[in-house]
Amino acid sequence: MENVMETEEIVPVIIDLGANRRGELTEQTLMQLGADIKYMIGRMFTGAPINAMFKGTRSELASFGKAMFREKKYMDSYLRYGLDDPRTYKDSYRLKSAVKNFEKATGLKWPFK
């Protein structure tokens, strides 16, 4: 009998940040974007690999990366220090700034506010 080891395949996530710019933004697109970002953040916190492809301009991609980074930093501060710590306030401010830049660059609302 052969011992077969099954591996979990990581389904690729495709995030198109240029949908609004091209006039292709729908409610379904926004819902999918929110679900994909939630999935990615969940995997980031567990240290699991993420298979993702991003579409957009340089500024759209850069603003998305910065917002994701700031989202994780804020959540790390919150979990480590609590809401009333100055470090958490600082990370919250940086996250809000990154989200504002993301929304300006893409015309999309950041799904976690």
Short mmCIF file of N, CA and C in Angstrom, two decimals:
data_model
loop_
_atom_site.label_atom_id
_atom_site.label_comp_id
_atom_site.label_asym_id
_atom_site.label_seq_id
_atom_site.Cartn_x
_atom_site.Cartn_y
_atom_site.Cartn_z
N MET A 1 0.84 -1.17 0.00
CA MET A 1 0.00 0.00 0.00
C MET A 1 0.89 1.24 0.00
N GLU A 2 0.55 2.19 -0.82
CA GLU A 2 1.33 3.40 -0.96
C GLU A 2 0.81 4.48 -0.01
N ASN A 3 1.74 5.15 0.69
CA ASN A 3 1.37 6.21 1.61
C ASN A 3 1.31 7.53 0.82
N VAL A 4 0.12 8.09 0.73
CA VAL A 4 -0.08 9.31 -0.03
C VAL A 4 -0.27 10.46 0.94
N MET A 5 0.54 11.48 0.76
CA MET A 5 0.44 12.64 1.62
C MET A 5 -0.29 13.75 0.86
N GLU A 6 -1.41 14.19 1.43
CA GLU A 6 -2.16 15.25 0.78
C GLU A 6 -1.64 16.60 1.26
N THR A 7 -1.54 17.54 0.35
CA THR A 7 -1.12 18.88 0.72
C THR A 7 -2.24 19.86 0.39
N GLU A 8 -2.36 20.86 1.22
CA GLU A 8 -3.36 21.89 0.99
C GLU A 8 -2.86 22.81 -0.10
N GLU A 9 -3.64 22.95 -1.15
CA GLU A 9 -3.26 23.88 -2.20
C GLU A 9 -3.73 25.27 -1.81
N ILE A 10 -2.88 26.22 -2.01
CA ILE A 10 -3.23 27.59 -1.71
C ILE A 10 -3.86 28.19 -2.96
N VAL A 11 -5.14 28.52 -2.85
CA VAL A 11 -5.85 29.10 -3.98
C VAL A 11 -5.35 30.52 -4.19
N PRO A 12 -4.97 30.87 -5.41
CA PRO A 12 -4.46 32.22 -5.64
C PRO A 12 -5.57 33.26 -5.49
N VAL A 13 -5.23 34.33 -4.82
CA VAL A 13 -6.12 35.47 -4.64
C VAL A 13 -5.71 36.51 -5.67
N ILE A 14 -6.68 37.01 -6.42
CA ILE A 14 -6.39 38.05 -7.41
C ILE A 14 -7.09 39.32 -6.95
N ILE A 15 -6.28 40.35 -6.70
CA ILE A 15 -6.81 41.63 -6.25
C ILE A 15 -6.53 42.67 -7.33
N ASP A 16 -7.62 43.19 -7.89
CA ASP A 16 -7.53 44.18 -8.95
C ASP A 16 -7.83 45.55 -8.37
N LEU A 17 -6.79 46.33 -8.14
CA LEU A 17 -6.95 47.65 -7.54
C LEU A 17 -7.35 48.71 -8.55
N GLY A 18 -7.35 48.39 -9.82
CA GLY A 18 -7.68 49.35 -10.86
C GLY A 18 -9.12 49.29 -11.34
N ALA A 19 -9.95 48.48 -10.71
CA ALA A 19 -11.34 48.32 -11.16
C ALA A 19 -12.09 49.65 -11.16
N ASN A 20 -11.91 50.45 -10.14
CA ASN A 20 -12.60 51.73 -10.06
C ASN A 20 -12.12 52.68 -11.16
N ARG A 21 -10.83 52.71 -11.37
CA ARG A 21 -10.23 53.58 -12.39
C ARG A 21 -10.78 53.24 -13.78
N ARG A 22 -11.03 51.97 -14.03
CA ARG A 22 -11.54 51.52 -15.34
C ARG A 22 -13.07 51.55 -15.41
N GLY A 23 -13.74 51.93 -14.32
CA GLY A 23 -15.20 51.98 -14.31
C GLY A 23 -15.85 50.61 -14.19
N GLU A 24 -15.13 49.64 -13.65
CA GLU A 24 -15.64 48.27 -13.53
C GLU A 24 -16.03 47.92 -12.09
N LEU A 25 -16.20 48.92 -11.25
CA LEU A 25 -16.48 48.69 -9.84
C LEU A 25 -17.96 48.38 -9.64
N THR A 26 -18.22 47.25 -8.98
CA THR A 26 -19.58 46.86 -8.63
C THR A 26 -19.62 46.51 -7.15
N GLU A 27 -20.82 46.33 -6.63
CA GLU A 27 -20.96 45.91 -5.24
C GLU A 27 -20.29 44.56 -5.02
N GLN A 28 -20.42 43.67 -5.99
CA GLN A 28 -19.80 42.35 -5.90
C GLN A 28 -18.27 42.47 -5.85
N THR A 29 -17.71 43.38 -6.66
CA THR A 29 -16.26 43.59 -6.66
C THR A 29 -15.79 44.07 -5.29
N LEU A 30 -16.53 45.00 -4.70
CA LEU A 30 -16.16 45.51 -3.37
C LEU A 30 -16.25 44.42 -2.31
N MET A 31 -17.31 43.61 -2.39
CA MET A 31 -17.46 42.52 -1.42
C MET A 31 -16.32 41.52 -1.54
N GLN A 32 -15.94 41.20 -2.78
CA GLN A 32 -14.85 40.26 -3.01
C GLN A 32 -13.52 40.82 -2.52
N LEU A 33 -13.29 42.11 -2.76
CA LEU A 33 -12.07 42.76 -2.30
C LEU A 33 -11.97 42.67 -0.78
N GLY A 34 -13.06 42.99 -0.09
CA GLY A 34 -13.08 42.90 1.37
C GLY A 34 -12.81 41.49 1.87
N ALA A 35 -13.43 40.51 1.24
CA ALA A 35 -13.23 39.12 1.64
C ALA A 35 -11.78 38.68 1.40
N ASP A 36 -11.21 39.09 0.26
CA ASP A 36 -9.83 38.71 -0.06
C ASP A 36 -8.83 39.35 0.92
N ILE A 37 -9.05 40.62 1.26
CA ILE A 37 -8.15 41.29 2.19
C ILE A 37 -8.27 40.67 3.58
N LYS A 38 -9.48 40.35 4.00
CA LYS A 38 -9.70 39.70 5.30
C LYS A 38 -8.97 38.35 5.33
N TYR A 39 -9.07 37.59 4.26
CA TYR A 39 -8.39 36.30 4.15
C TYR A 39 -6.88 36.47 4.26
N MET A 40 -6.35 37.48 3.54
CA MET A 40 -4.90 37.70 3.55
C MET A 40 -4.41 38.11 4.94
N ILE A 41 -5.14 38.99 5.61
CA ILE A 41 -4.74 39.42 6.95
C ILE A 41 -4.78 38.24 7.91
N GLY A 42 -5.79 37.42 7.80
CA GLY A 42 -5.88 36.22 8.65
C GLY A 42 -4.68 35.30 8.44
N ARG A 43 -4.27 35.11 7.21
CA ARG A 43 -3.11 34.26 6.92
C ARG A 43 -1.81 34.90 7.40
N MET A 44 -1.74 36.26 7.32
CA MET A 44 -0.54 36.95 7.79
C MET A 44 -0.34 36.72 9.29
N PHE A 45 -1.44 36.74 10.05
CA PHE A 45 -1.32 36.58 11.50
C PHE A 45 -0.97 35.16 11.91
N THR A 46 -1.28 34.18 11.08
CA THR A 46 -0.92 32.81 11.41
C THR A 46 0.44 32.43 10.83
N GLY A 47 1.01 33.31 10.01
CA GLY A 47 2.30 33.03 9.39
C GLY A 47 2.19 32.10 8.20
N ALA A 48 0.96 31.88 7.73
CA ALA A 48 0.75 30.98 6.60
C ALA A 48 1.08 31.70 5.29
N PRO A 49 1.52 30.95 4.30
CA PRO A 49 1.85 31.58 3.01
C PRO A 49 0.59 32.11 2.31
N ILE A 50 0.79 33.12 1.50
CA ILE A 50 -0.30 33.72 0.74
C ILE A 50 0.08 33.69 -0.73
N ASN A 51 -0.79 33.15 -1.54
CA ASN A 51 -0.58 33.13 -2.98
C ASN A 51 -1.50 34.18 -3.57
N ALA A 52 -0.94 35.33 -3.94
CA ALA A 52 -1.77 36.43 -4.42
C ALA A 52 -1.15 37.09 -5.64
N MET A 53 -2.04 37.63 -6.48
CA MET A 53 -1.62 38.41 -7.63
C MET A 53 -2.33 39.74 -7.55
N PHE A 54 -1.60 40.81 -7.76
CA PHE A 54 -2.15 42.15 -7.65
C PHE A 54 -2.08 42.84 -9.00
N LYS A 55 -3.15 43.56 -9.32
CA LYS A 55 -3.19 44.32 -10.57
C LYS A 55 -3.45 45.78 -10.22
N GLY A 56 -2.75 46.68 -10.90
CA GLY A 56 -2.95 48.10 -10.67
C GLY A 56 -1.72 48.89 -11.06
N THR A 57 -1.83 50.20 -10.88
CA THR A 57 -0.69 51.07 -11.17
C THR A 57 0.31 50.98 -10.01
N ARG A 58 1.47 51.55 -10.22
CA ARG A 58 2.47 51.55 -9.14
C ARG A 58 1.95 52.20 -7.88
N SER A 59 1.29 53.34 -8.01
CA SER A 59 0.79 54.04 -6.81
C SER A 59 -0.32 53.25 -6.14
N GLU A 60 -1.16 52.58 -6.91
CA GLU A 60 -2.21 51.73 -6.32
C GLU A 60 -1.60 50.57 -5.55
N LEU A 61 -0.62 49.93 -6.15
CA LEU A 61 0.03 48.79 -5.50
C LEU A 61 0.81 49.21 -4.27
N ALA A 62 1.54 50.32 -4.36
CA ALA A 62 2.32 50.81 -3.23
C ALA A 62 1.42 51.20 -2.07
N SER A 63 0.33 51.88 -2.36
CA SER A 63 -0.58 52.30 -1.29
C SER A 63 -1.27 51.10 -0.65
N PHE A 64 -1.57 50.08 -1.44
CA PHE A 64 -2.17 48.86 -0.88
C PHE A 64 -1.18 48.15 0.05
N GLY A 65 0.06 48.01 -0.41
CA GLY A 65 1.08 47.35 0.41
C GLY A 65 1.31 48.07 1.73
N LYS A 66 1.35 49.39 1.67
CA LYS A 66 1.57 50.18 2.89
C LYS A 66 0.38 50.04 3.84
N ALA A 67 -0.84 50.07 3.29
CA ALA A 67 -2.03 49.93 4.13
C ALA A 67 -2.08 48.54 4.79
N MET A 68 -1.72 47.51 4.04
CA MET A 68 -1.69 46.15 4.63
C MET A 68 -0.64 46.08 5.74
N PHE A 69 0.53 46.64 5.48
CA PHE A 69 1.59 46.65 6.47
C PHE A 69 1.14 47.37 7.74
N ARG A 70 0.53 48.54 7.57
CA ARG A 70 0.07 49.34 8.72
C ARG A 70 -1.08 48.65 9.45
N GLU A 71 -1.92 47.94 8.72
CA GLU A 71 -3.01 47.17 9.35
C GLU A 71 -2.42 46.12 10.29
N LYS A 72 -1.42 45.41 9.81
CA LYS A 72 -0.80 44.37 10.64
C LYS A 72 -0.07 44.99 11.83
N LYS A 73 0.66 46.09 11.61
CA LYS A 73 1.37 46.74 12.72
C LYS A 73 0.40 47.20 13.81
N TYR A 74 -0.72 47.78 13.39
CA TYR A 74 -1.73 48.24 14.35
C TYR A 74 -2.30 47.06 15.14
N MET A 75 -2.63 45.98 14.46
CA MET A 75 -3.19 44.82 15.15
C MET A 75 -2.17 44.20 16.10
N ASP A 76 -0.91 44.16 15.69
CA ASP A 76 0.14 43.66 16.58
C ASP A 76 0.24 44.52 17.84
N SER A 77 0.21 45.85 17.68
CA SER A 77 0.28 46.76 18.83
C SER A 77 -0.93 46.59 19.74
N TYR A 78 -2.09 46.48 19.12
CA TYR A 78 -3.32 46.29 19.90
C TYR A 78 -3.25 45.02 20.73
N LEU A 79 -2.83 43.93 20.11
CA LEU A 79 -2.77 42.65 20.83
C LEU A 79 -1.68 42.66 21.90
N ARG A 80 -0.58 43.34 21.64
CA ARG A 80 0.55 43.35 22.57
C ARG A 80 0.37 44.34 23.71
N TYR A 81 -0.11 45.56 23.40
CA TYR A 81 -0.14 46.63 24.39
C TYR A 81 -1.53 47.06 24.83
N GLY A 82 -2.56 46.71 24.07
CA GLY A 82 -3.91 47.16 24.38
C GLY A 82 -4.22 48.48 23.70
N LEU A 83 -5.48 48.89 23.78
CA LEU A 83 -5.93 50.08 23.07
C LEU A 83 -5.43 51.39 23.67
N ASP A 84 -5.16 51.43 24.97
CA ASP A 84 -4.83 52.69 25.64
C ASP A 84 -3.34 53.02 25.64
N ASP A 85 -2.54 52.23 25.00
CA ASP A 85 -1.10 52.46 24.99
C ASP A 85 -0.73 53.48 23.91
N PRO A 86 0.21 54.37 24.18
CA PRO A 86 0.63 55.37 23.18
C PRO A 86 1.15 54.75 21.88
N ARG A 87 1.78 53.58 21.96
CA ARG A 87 2.28 52.92 20.75
C ARG A 87 1.13 52.49 19.85
N THR A 88 0.03 52.05 20.49
CA THR A 88 -1.14 51.65 19.72
C THR A 88 -1.78 52.87 19.06
N TYR A 89 -1.86 53.98 19.80
CA TYR A 89 -2.39 55.22 19.21
C TYR A 89 -1.56 55.65 18.01
N LYS A 90 -0.25 55.55 18.14
CA LYS A 90 0.65 55.96 17.06
C LYS A 90 0.44 55.07 15.83
N ASP A 91 0.32 53.75 16.06
CA ASP A 91 0.09 52.84 14.94
C ASP A 91 -1.29 53.04 14.33
N SER A 92 -2.27 53.42 15.16
CA SER A 92 -3.61 53.72 14.65
C SER A 92 -3.56 54.94 13.72
N TYR A 93 -2.85 55.96 14.12
CA TYR A 93 -2.71 57.16 13.30
C TYR A 93 -2.02 56.82 11.97
N ARG A 94 -0.97 56.03 12.03
CA ARG A 94 -0.24 55.65 10.82
C ARG A 94 -1.12 54.82 9.89
N LEU A 95 -1.94 53.95 10.49
CA LEU A 95 -2.87 53.15 9.69
C LEU A 95 -3.89 54.06 9.00
N LYS A 96 -4.45 55.01 9.74
CA LYS A 96 -5.43 55.93 9.14
C LYS A 96 -4.81 56.71 7.98
N SER A 97 -3.58 57.12 8.13
CA SER A 97 -2.89 57.84 7.07
C SER A 97 -2.68 56.95 5.85
N ALA A 98 -2.27 55.70 6.07
CA ALA A 98 -2.05 54.76 4.96
C ALA A 98 -3.37 54.45 4.26
N VAL A 99 -4.44 54.30 5.03
CA VAL A 99 -5.76 54.03 4.45
C VAL A 99 -6.22 55.21 3.60
N LYS A 100 -6.02 56.42 4.10
CA LYS A 100 -6.40 57.62 3.35
C LYS A 100 -5.65 57.67 2.01
N ASN A 101 -4.36 57.35 2.04
CA ASN A 101 -3.56 57.33 0.80
C ASN A 101 -4.05 56.24 -0.15
N PHE A 102 -4.40 55.06 0.39
CA PHE A 102 -4.92 53.97 -0.42
C PHE A 102 -6.22 54.40 -1.10
N GLU A 103 -7.12 54.99 -0.33
CA GLU A 103 -8.41 55.40 -0.87
C GLU A 103 -8.26 56.49 -1.94
N LYS A 104 -7.31 57.38 -1.73
CA LYS A 104 -7.05 58.43 -2.71
C LYS A 104 -6.46 57.85 -3.99
N ALA A 105 -5.53 56.91 -3.86
CA ALA A 105 -4.85 56.33 -5.02
C ALA A 105 -5.77 55.42 -5.84
N THR A 106 -6.67 54.69 -5.16
CA THR A 106 -7.48 53.69 -5.86
C THR A 106 -8.93 54.10 -6.07
N GLY A 107 -9.43 55.01 -5.25
CA GLY A 107 -10.85 55.34 -5.31
C GLY A 107 -11.71 54.28 -4.63
N LEU A 108 -11.06 53.33 -3.95
CA LEU A 108 -11.75 52.26 -3.24
C LEU A 108 -11.77 52.57 -1.75
N LYS A 109 -12.81 52.12 -1.07
CA LYS A 109 -12.87 52.25 0.39
C LYS A 109 -12.10 51.09 1.00
N TRP A 110 -11.29 51.40 2.02
CA TRP A 110 -10.60 50.33 2.76
C TRP A 110 -11.67 49.58 3.55
N PRO A 111 -11.71 48.27 3.42
CA PRO A 111 -12.83 47.51 4.01
C PRO A 111 -12.84 47.42 5.54
N PHE A 112 -11.78 47.80 6.21
CA PHE A 112 -11.74 47.63 7.68
C PHE A 112 -11.60 48.97 8.34
N LYS A 113 -12.72 49.55 8.77
CA LYS A 113 -12.68 50.82 9.49
C LYS A 113 -13.52 50.70 10.73
#
